[in-house]
Amino acid sequence: MAGLVAGFALFSAFVAWREAISVIRHAEEPSFNFADLSRGPVKVGFSNYSRNLLINDCLSTISSVYGRVQPQRKRELLLAACSETASEIIAETPSHAFAWFLRAFAAAELGDFQVFNQAMKMSYLSSPFELWLGQLRVQTAARFYSSLDDRSRANYASDIVVHLMTDRGSEKIASEMFRNPVLKNHVIDIAEKLPENVKWRLAEKMQQAAGTGRGRTVSP
C-alpha cells in the first residue's frame, strides 16, 4: 500500500512538473523561447491548457520580430521543431484543431504547401465553428491564398461566413480587413451573397473599423 501511495505521489509530481514547465515557458521572452523550442519537440503537459500554451508559444515566437530576423537556417529549425511538436500532440489527440493549425502554419512558412493544405483542412474539420481559431485560419489562408487548393479555399470561405453570422465575428473580421486588402476583397465578395442583415452589419463594422467610413463597402 505504501508503495502504491509513493508511486502515485511521484506520478502526481511528474504531472505537476510537466504542467509547470508550460506555464514557465509561456512567460519567457521570444529570444529565450526561440532557443528552447528549436531544440526539438517539447514535452508538453497532459492538459489541453498546457498544450494550447505550447502551441501559442510556437506561433508567437515564429511570428515575433526576433523570430523573423533570425538566419534562415535557425528559423527553419524552429519551424521544423514546432511542426514536430504539433505532430506529437496530434498523435495523442487527432482532433486537436489548434495543433493542426500550428502544423499548417509551420508548413506554409517552410514552403511545404501540400502539408499546409492538408493540415488546414484537418484544423477546419476538427473545429469549424470556433471563432478564435477560425480567425487564425482566415488570416493565414488570406496570406497564402495563391497556394490554397480548392478544398482549402472552400473552407476559408466557410470560416469567413462563420465570422459574418455574429456581431462579434463581424467586428473581428472587419478590423482585420483594413490590415489585409486581399482578405477585404474576399470578405466583401462573400458578403454580397448573404442576407441583407449580414451585409448591413458588416458595413457598420467596417465603418467603425475605418473610423471615417470610407472605402469599398458591401451593397446592403
PDB file of C-alpha atoms in Angstrom:
ATOM      1  CA  MET A   1       0.000   0.000   0.000  1.00  0.00           C
ATOM      2  CA  ALA A   2       2.816   2.383   0.920  1.00  0.00           C
ATOM      3  CA  GLY A   3       4.484   1.671  -2.424  1.00  0.00           C
ATOM      4  CA  LEU A   4       1.265   2.469  -4.266  1.00  0.00           C
ATOM      5  CA  VAL A   5       0.905   5.757  -2.408  1.00  0.00           C
ATOM      6  CA  ALA A   6       4.534   6.650  -3.126  1.00  0.00           C
ATOM      7  CA  GLY A   7       4.124   5.783  -6.779  1.00  0.00           C
ATOM      8  CA  PHE A   8       1.020   7.917  -7.038  1.00  0.00           C
ATOM      9  CA  ALA A   9       2.792  10.819  -5.343  1.00  0.00           C
ATOM     10  CA  LEU A  10       5.702  10.564  -7.791  1.00  0.00           C
ATOM     11  CA  PHE A  11       3.363  10.438 -10.755  1.00  0.00           C
ATOM     12  CA  SER A  12       1.425  13.452  -9.461  1.00  0.00           C
ATOM     13  CA  ALA A  13       4.668  15.372  -9.022  1.00  0.00           C
ATOM     14  CA  PHE A  14       5.709  14.454 -12.570  1.00  0.00           C
ATOM     15  CA  VAL A  15       2.389  15.660 -13.995  1.00  0.00           C
ATOM     16  CA  ALA A  16       2.610  18.881 -11.991  1.00  0.00           C
ATOM     17  CA  TRP A  17       6.176  19.470 -13.217  1.00  0.00           C
ATOM     18  CA  ARG A  18       5.179  18.962 -16.873  1.00  0.00           C
ATOM     19  CA  GLU A  19       2.299  21.405 -16.449  1.00  0.00           C
ATOM     20  CA  ALA A  20       4.509  23.953 -14.683  1.00  0.00           C
ATOM     21  CA  ILE A  21       7.101  23.877 -17.466  1.00  0.00           C
ATOM     22  CA  SER A  22       4.472  25.014 -19.986  1.00  0.00           C
ATOM     23  CA  VAL A  23       3.438  27.941 -17.780  1.00  0.00           C
ATOM     24  CA  ILE A  24       7.051  28.989 -17.088  1.00  0.00           C
ATOM     25  CA  ARG A  25       7.972  28.866 -20.783  1.00  0.00           C
ATOM     26  CA  HIS A  26       4.887  30.885 -21.667  1.00  0.00           C
ATOM     27  CA  ALA A  27       6.197  33.769 -19.562  1.00  0.00           C
ATOM     28  CA  GLU A  28       9.589  33.898 -21.310  1.00  0.00           C
ATOM     29  CA  GLU A  29      10.746  36.342 -23.975  1.00  0.00           C
ATOM     30  CA  PRO A  30      10.864  35.235 -27.657  1.00  0.00           C
ATOM     31  CA  SER A  31      14.683  35.187 -27.581  1.00  0.00           C
ATOM     32  CA  PHE A  32      14.628  32.537 -24.839  1.00  0.00           C
ATOM     33  CA  ASN A  33      11.768  30.603 -26.372  1.00  0.00           C
ATOM     34  CA  PHE A  34      13.449  30.567 -29.782  1.00  0.00           C
ATOM     35  CA  ALA A  35      16.458  28.641 -28.476  1.00  0.00           C
ATOM     36  CA  ASP A  36      14.364  26.415 -26.222  1.00  0.00           C
ATOM     37  CA  LEU A  37      11.756  25.482 -28.818  1.00  0.00           C
ATOM     38  CA  SER A  38      14.331  24.979 -31.584  1.00  0.00           C
ATOM     39  CA  ARG A  39      15.992  22.077 -29.766  1.00  0.00           C
ATOM     40  CA  GLY A  40      13.263  19.719 -30.873  1.00  0.00           C
ATOM     41  CA  PRO A  41       9.759  18.637 -29.918  1.00  0.00           C
ATOM     42  CA  VAL A  42       8.962  19.848 -26.419  1.00  0.00           C
ATOM     43  CA  LYS A  43       7.484  17.507 -23.845  1.00  0.00           C
ATOM     44  CA  VAL A  44       4.090  19.045 -23.371  1.00  0.00           C
ATOM     45  CA  GLY A  45       1.898  18.853 -20.292  1.00  0.00           C
ATOM     46  CA  PHE A  46      -1.043  16.495 -20.053  1.00  0.00           C
ATOM     47  CA  SER A  47      -3.818  19.089 -20.000  1.00  0.00           C
ATOM     48  CA  ASN A  48      -5.341  20.778 -23.015  1.00  0.00           C
ATOM     49  CA  TYR A  49      -4.475  24.096 -21.369  1.00  0.00           C
ATOM     50  CA  SER A  50      -0.742  23.394 -21.319  1.00  0.00           C
ATOM     51  CA  ARG A  51      -0.844  22.069 -24.882  1.00  0.00           C
ATOM     52  CA  ASN A  52      -2.509  25.247 -26.076  1.00  0.00           C
ATOM     53  CA  LEU A  53       0.088  27.326 -24.228  1.00  0.00           C
ATOM     54  CA  LEU A  54       2.883  25.484 -26.007  1.00  0.00           C
ATOM     55  CA  ILE A  55       1.240  25.882 -29.422  1.00  0.00           C
ATOM     56  CA  ASN A  56       0.706  29.576 -28.740  1.00  0.00           C
ATOM     57  CA  ASP A  57       4.372  29.926 -27.725  1.00  0.00           C
ATOM     58  CA  CYS A  58       5.447  28.377 -31.023  1.00  0.00           C
ATOM     59  CA  LEU A  59       3.203  30.677 -33.046  1.00  0.00           C
ATOM     60  CA  SER A  60       4.203  33.775 -31.064  1.00  0.00           C
ATOM     61  CA  THR A  61       7.907  33.016 -31.354  1.00  0.00           C
ATOM     62  CA  ILE A  62       7.710  32.259 -35.083  1.00  0.00           C
ATOM     63  CA  SER A  63       5.810  35.496 -35.715  1.00  0.00           C
ATOM     64  CA  SER A  64       7.812  37.734 -33.359  1.00  0.00           C
ATOM     65  CA  VAL A  65      10.232  40.344 -34.667  1.00  0.00           C
ATOM     66  CA  TYR A  66      13.053  38.382 -33.029  1.00  0.00           C
ATOM     67  CA  GLY A  67      11.944  35.187 -34.750  1.00  0.00           C
ATOM     68  CA  ARG A  68      11.622  36.798 -38.157  1.00  0.00           C
ATOM     69  CA  VAL A  69      15.086  38.399 -38.198  1.00  0.00           C
ATOM     70  CA  GLN A  70      16.924  35.156 -37.424  1.00  0.00           C
ATOM     71  CA  PRO A  71      19.072  33.492 -40.117  1.00  0.00           C
ATOM     72  CA  GLN A  72      17.024  31.244 -42.379  1.00  0.00           C
ATOM     73  CA  ARG A  73      18.662  28.059 -41.128  1.00  0.00           C
ATOM     74  CA  LYS A  74      17.889  28.874 -37.478  1.00  0.00           C
ATOM     75  CA  ARG A  75      14.333  29.812 -38.383  1.00  0.00           C
ATOM     76  CA  GLU A  76      13.858  26.546 -40.279  1.00  0.00           C
ATOM     77  CA  LEU A  77      14.994  24.604 -37.222  1.00  0.00           C
ATOM     78  CA  LEU A  78      12.363  26.351 -35.109  1.00  0.00           C
ATOM     79  CA  LEU A  79       9.639  25.740 -37.695  1.00  0.00           C
ATOM     80  CA  ALA A  80      10.547  22.063 -38.009  1.00  0.00           C
ATOM     81  CA  ALA A  81      10.648  21.609 -34.231  1.00  0.00           C
ATOM     82  CA  CYS A  82       7.279  23.302 -33.743  1.00  0.00           C
ATOM     83  CA  SER A  83       5.790  21.198 -36.533  1.00  0.00           C
ATOM     84  CA  GLU A  84       7.082  18.061 -34.850  1.00  0.00           C
ATOM     85  CA  THR A  85       5.648  19.205 -31.523  1.00  0.00           C
ATOM     86  CA  ALA A  86       2.279  19.716 -33.221  1.00  0.00           C
ATOM     87  CA  SER A  87       2.518  16.235 -34.739  1.00  0.00           C
ATOM     88  CA  GLU A  88       3.138  14.696 -31.313  1.00  0.00           C
ATOM     89  CA  ILE A  89       0.076  16.438 -29.890  1.00  0.00           C
ATOM     90  CA  ILE A  90      -1.981  15.274 -32.885  1.00  0.00           C
ATOM     91  CA  ALA A  91      -0.742  11.709 -32.407  1.00  0.00           C
ATOM     92  CA  GLU A  92      -2.216  11.781 -28.885  1.00  0.00           C
ATOM     93  CA  THR A  93      -5.301  13.844 -29.783  1.00  0.00           C
ATOM     94  CA  PRO A  94      -6.123  13.575 -33.512  1.00  0.00           C
ATOM     95  CA  SER A  95      -8.928  16.146 -33.238  1.00  0.00           C
ATOM     96  CA  HIS A  96      -6.734  18.886 -31.728  1.00  0.00           C
ATOM     97  CA  ALA A  97      -7.589  21.656 -34.201  1.00  0.00           C
ATOM     98  CA  PHE A  98      -5.099  24.168 -32.777  1.00  0.00           C
ATOM     99  CA  ALA A  99      -2.242  21.690 -33.199  1.00  0.00           C
ATOM    100  CA  TRP A 100      -3.326  21.069 -36.786  1.00  0.00           C
ATOM    101  CA  PHE A 101      -3.238  24.821 -37.353  1.00  0.00           C
ATOM    102  CA  LEU A 102       0.316  25.077 -35.964  1.00  0.00           C
ATOM    103  CA  ARG A 103       1.379  22.285 -38.302  1.00  0.00           C
ATOM    104  CA  ALA A 104      -0.236  24.137 -41.230  1.00  0.00           C
ATOM    105  CA  PHE A 105       1.353  27.460 -40.279  1.00  0.00           C
ATOM    106  CA  ALA A 106       4.828  25.952 -39.953  1.00  0.00           C
ATOM    107  CA  ALA A 107       4.441  24.106 -43.265  1.00  0.00           C
ATOM    108  CA  ALA A 108       3.445  27.312 -45.067  1.00  0.00           C
ATOM    109  CA  GLU A 109       6.446  29.153 -43.631  1.00  0.00           C
ATOM    110  CA  LEU A 110       8.656  26.286 -44.827  1.00  0.00           C
ATOM    111  CA  GLY A 111       7.053  26.345 -48.282  1.00  0.00           C
ATOM    112  CA  ASP A 112       5.533  22.863 -47.995  1.00  0.00           C
ATOM    113  CA  PHE A 113       2.073  23.667 -49.314  1.00  0.00           C
ATOM    114  CA  GLN A 114       0.904  20.079 -49.645  1.00  0.00           C
ATOM    115  CA  VAL A 115       1.233  19.626 -45.876  1.00  0.00           C
ATOM    116  CA  PHE A 116      -0.138  23.145 -45.380  1.00  0.00           C
ATOM    117  CA  ASN A 117      -3.370  22.365 -47.226  1.00  0.00           C
ATOM    118  CA  GLN A 118      -3.834  19.006 -45.552  1.00  0.00           C
ATOM    119  CA  ALA A 119      -3.287  20.426 -42.066  1.00  0.00           C
ATOM    120  CA  MET A 120      -5.556  23.416 -42.731  1.00  0.00           C
ATOM    121  CA  LYS A 121      -8.318  21.038 -43.814  1.00  0.00           C
ATOM    122  CA  MET A 122      -7.877  18.932 -40.671  1.00  0.00           C
ATOM    123  CA  SER A 123      -7.959  22.019 -38.458  1.00  0.00           C
ATOM    124  CA  TYR A 124     -11.194  23.120 -40.102  1.00  0.00           C
ATOM    125  CA  LEU A 125     -12.798  19.669 -39.886  1.00  0.00           C
ATOM    126  CA  SER A 126     -11.817  19.365 -36.216  1.00  0.00           C
ATOM    127  CA  SER A 127     -13.242  22.759 -35.246  1.00  0.00           C
ATOM    128  CA  PRO A 128     -15.314  24.530 -37.926  1.00  0.00           C
ATOM    129  CA  PHE A 129     -17.156  26.935 -35.607  1.00  0.00           C
ATOM    130  CA  GLU A 130     -14.541  28.091 -33.044  1.00  0.00           C
ATOM    131  CA  LEU A 131     -14.271  31.791 -33.824  1.00  0.00           C
ATOM    132  CA  TRP A 132     -10.772  32.499 -32.456  1.00  0.00           C
ATOM    133  CA  LEU A 133      -9.318  29.549 -34.344  1.00  0.00           C
ATOM    134  CA  GLY A 134     -11.234  30.420 -37.489  1.00  0.00           C
ATOM    135  CA  GLN A 135      -9.748  33.894 -37.289  1.00  0.00           C
ATOM    136  CA  LEU A 136      -6.225  32.444 -37.297  1.00  0.00           C
ATOM    137  CA  ARG A 137      -7.089  30.243 -40.257  1.00  0.00           C
ATOM    138  CA  VAL A 138      -8.603  33.173 -42.171  1.00  0.00           C
ATOM    139  CA  GLN A 139      -5.525  35.352 -41.624  1.00  0.00           C
ATOM    140  CA  THR A 140      -3.181  32.585 -42.733  1.00  0.00           C
ATOM    141  CA  ALA A 141      -5.307  31.459 -45.691  1.00  0.00           C
ATOM    142  CA  ALA A 142      -5.517  35.045 -46.973  1.00  0.00           C
ATOM    143  CA  ARG A 143      -1.754  35.388 -46.689  1.00  0.00           C
ATOM    144  CA  PHE A 144      -1.092  32.183 -48.651  1.00  0.00           C
ATOM    145  CA  TYR A 145      -4.232  32.319 -50.782  1.00  0.00           C
ATOM    146  CA  SER A 146      -2.473  31.531 -54.065  1.00  0.00           C
ATOM    147  CA  SER A 147      -1.238  28.246 -52.542  1.00  0.00           C
ATOM    148  CA  LEU A 148      -4.637  27.045 -51.293  1.00  0.00           C
ATOM    149  CA  ASP A 149      -6.210  24.085 -53.050  1.00  0.00           C
ATOM    150  CA  ASP A 150      -9.924  24.020 -53.878  1.00  0.00           C
ATOM    151  CA  ARG A 151     -10.971  22.388 -50.601  1.00  0.00           C
ATOM    152  CA  SER A 152      -8.939  24.819 -48.518  1.00  0.00           C
ATOM    153  CA  ARG A 153     -10.433  27.773 -50.417  1.00  0.00           C
ATOM    154  CA  ALA A 154     -13.921  26.462 -49.700  1.00  0.00           C
ATOM    155  CA  ASN A 155     -13.080  26.082 -46.000  1.00  0.00           C
ATOM    156  CA  TYR A 156     -11.606  29.600 -45.992  1.00  0.00           C
ATOM    157  CA  ALA A 157     -14.898  30.933 -47.354  1.00  0.00           C
ATOM    158  CA  SER A 158     -16.809  28.958 -44.718  1.00  0.00           C
ATOM    159  CA  ASP A 159     -14.640  30.415 -41.950  1.00  0.00           C
ATOM    160  CA  ILE A 160     -15.453  33.893 -43.261  1.00  0.00           C
ATOM    161  CA  VAL A 161     -19.181  33.119 -43.284  1.00  0.00           C
ATOM    162  CA  VAL A 162     -18.993  31.928 -39.657  1.00  0.00           C
ATOM    163  CA  HIS A 163     -17.491  35.305 -38.746  1.00  0.00           C
ATOM    164  CA  LEU A 164     -20.202  37.201 -40.598  1.00  0.00           C
ATOM    165  CA  MET A 165     -23.034  35.386 -38.841  1.00  0.00           C
ATOM    166  CA  THR A 166     -22.399  37.077 -35.476  1.00  0.00           C
ATOM    167  CA  ASP A 167     -21.831  40.602 -34.226  1.00  0.00           C
ATOM    168  CA  ARG A 168     -18.542  39.671 -32.561  1.00  0.00           C
ATOM    169  CA  GLY A 169     -17.266  37.798 -35.600  1.00  0.00           C
ATOM    170  CA  SER A 170     -18.191  40.650 -37.939  1.00  0.00           C
ATOM    171  CA  GLU A 171     -16.338  43.097 -35.718  1.00  0.00           C
ATOM    172  CA  LYS A 172     -13.222  40.953 -35.669  1.00  0.00           C
ATOM    173  CA  ILE A 173     -13.124  40.339 -39.394  1.00  0.00           C
ATOM    174  CA  ALA A 174     -13.863  43.992 -40.196  1.00  0.00           C
ATOM    175  CA  SER A 175     -10.834  45.032 -38.149  1.00  0.00           C
ATOM    176  CA  GLU A 176      -8.663  42.507 -39.951  1.00  0.00           C
ATOM    177  CA  MET A 177      -9.937  43.622 -43.368  1.00  0.00           C
ATOM    178  CA  PHE A 178      -8.335  47.036 -43.056  1.00  0.00           C
ATOM    179  CA  ARG A 179      -4.970  45.419 -42.414  1.00  0.00           C
ATOM    180  CA  ASN A 180      -5.317  42.934 -45.245  1.00  0.00           C
ATOM    181  CA  PRO A 181      -6.584  44.129 -48.664  1.00  0.00           C
ATOM    182  CA  VAL A 182      -6.704  40.560 -50.042  1.00  0.00           C
ATOM    183  CA  LEU A 183      -8.970  39.462 -47.211  1.00  0.00           C
ATOM    184  CA  LYS A 184     -11.074  42.624 -47.574  1.00  0.00           C
ATOM    185  CA  ASN A 185     -11.960  41.825 -51.177  1.00  0.00           C
ATOM    186  CA  HIS A 186     -12.717  38.185 -50.372  1.00  0.00           C
ATOM    187  CA  VAL A 187     -14.986  39.088 -47.437  1.00  0.00           C
ATOM    188  CA  ILE A 188     -16.934  41.652 -49.446  1.00  0.00           C
ATOM    189  CA  ASP A 189     -17.428  39.231 -52.349  1.00  0.00           C
ATOM    190  CA  ILE A 190     -18.732  36.561 -49.954  1.00  0.00           C
ATOM    191  CA  ALA A 191     -20.943  39.005 -48.034  1.00  0.00           C
ATOM    192  CA  GLU A 192     -22.641  40.136 -51.239  1.00  0.00           C
ATOM    193  CA  LYS A 193     -24.246  36.674 -51.473  1.00  0.00           C
ATOM    194  CA  LEU A 194     -25.516  36.670 -47.878  1.00  0.00           C
ATOM    195  CA  PRO A 195     -28.774  38.022 -46.385  1.00  0.00           C
ATOM    196  CA  GLU A 196     -29.357  41.766 -46.093  1.00  0.00           C
ATOM    197  CA  ASN A 197     -28.950  41.906 -42.304  1.00  0.00           C
ATOM    198  CA  VAL A 198     -25.487  40.321 -42.628  1.00  0.00           C
ATOM    199  CA  LYS A 199     -24.433  42.924 -45.191  1.00  0.00           C
ATOM    200  CA  TRP A 200     -25.763  45.809 -43.088  1.00  0.00           C
ATOM    201  CA  ARG A 201     -23.910  44.536 -40.015  1.00  0.00           C
ATOM    202  CA  LEU A 202     -20.639  44.149 -41.893  1.00  0.00           C
ATOM    203  CA  ALA A 203     -20.980  47.608 -43.429  1.00  0.00           C
ATOM    204  CA  GLU A 204     -21.489  49.065 -39.956  1.00  0.00           C
ATOM    205  CA  LYS A 205     -18.474  47.219 -38.529  1.00  0.00           C
ATOM    206  CA  MET A 206     -16.326  48.288 -41.483  1.00  0.00           C
ATOM    207  CA  GLN A 207     -17.255  51.921 -40.913  1.00  0.00           C
ATOM    208  CA  GLN A 208     -16.373  51.575 -37.243  1.00  0.00           C
ATOM    209  CA  ALA A 209     -13.049  49.915 -38.096  1.00  0.00           C
ATOM    210  CA  ALA A 210     -12.177  52.517 -40.710  1.00  0.00           C
ATOM    211  CA  GLY A 211     -13.088  55.410 -38.458  1.00  0.00           C
ATOM    212  CA  THR A 212     -14.051  57.646 -41.372  1.00  0.00           C
ATOM    213  CA  GLY A 213     -16.423  55.209 -43.061  1.00  0.00           C
ATOM    214  CA  ARG A 214     -14.535  55.497 -46.363  1.00  0.00           C
ATOM    215  CA  GLY A 215     -13.517  52.650 -48.642  1.00  0.00           C
ATOM    216  CA  ARG A 216     -15.302  49.935 -50.509  1.00  0.00           C
ATOM    217  CA  THR A 217     -18.353  48.623 -48.698  1.00  0.00           C
ATOM    218  CA  VAL A 218     -20.925  45.969 -49.348  1.00  0.00           C
ATOM    219  CA  SER A 219     -24.197  46.829 -51.046  1.00  0.00           C
ATOM    220  CA  PRO A 220     -26.880  46.378 -48.386  1.00  0.00           C
TER     221      PRO A 220
END
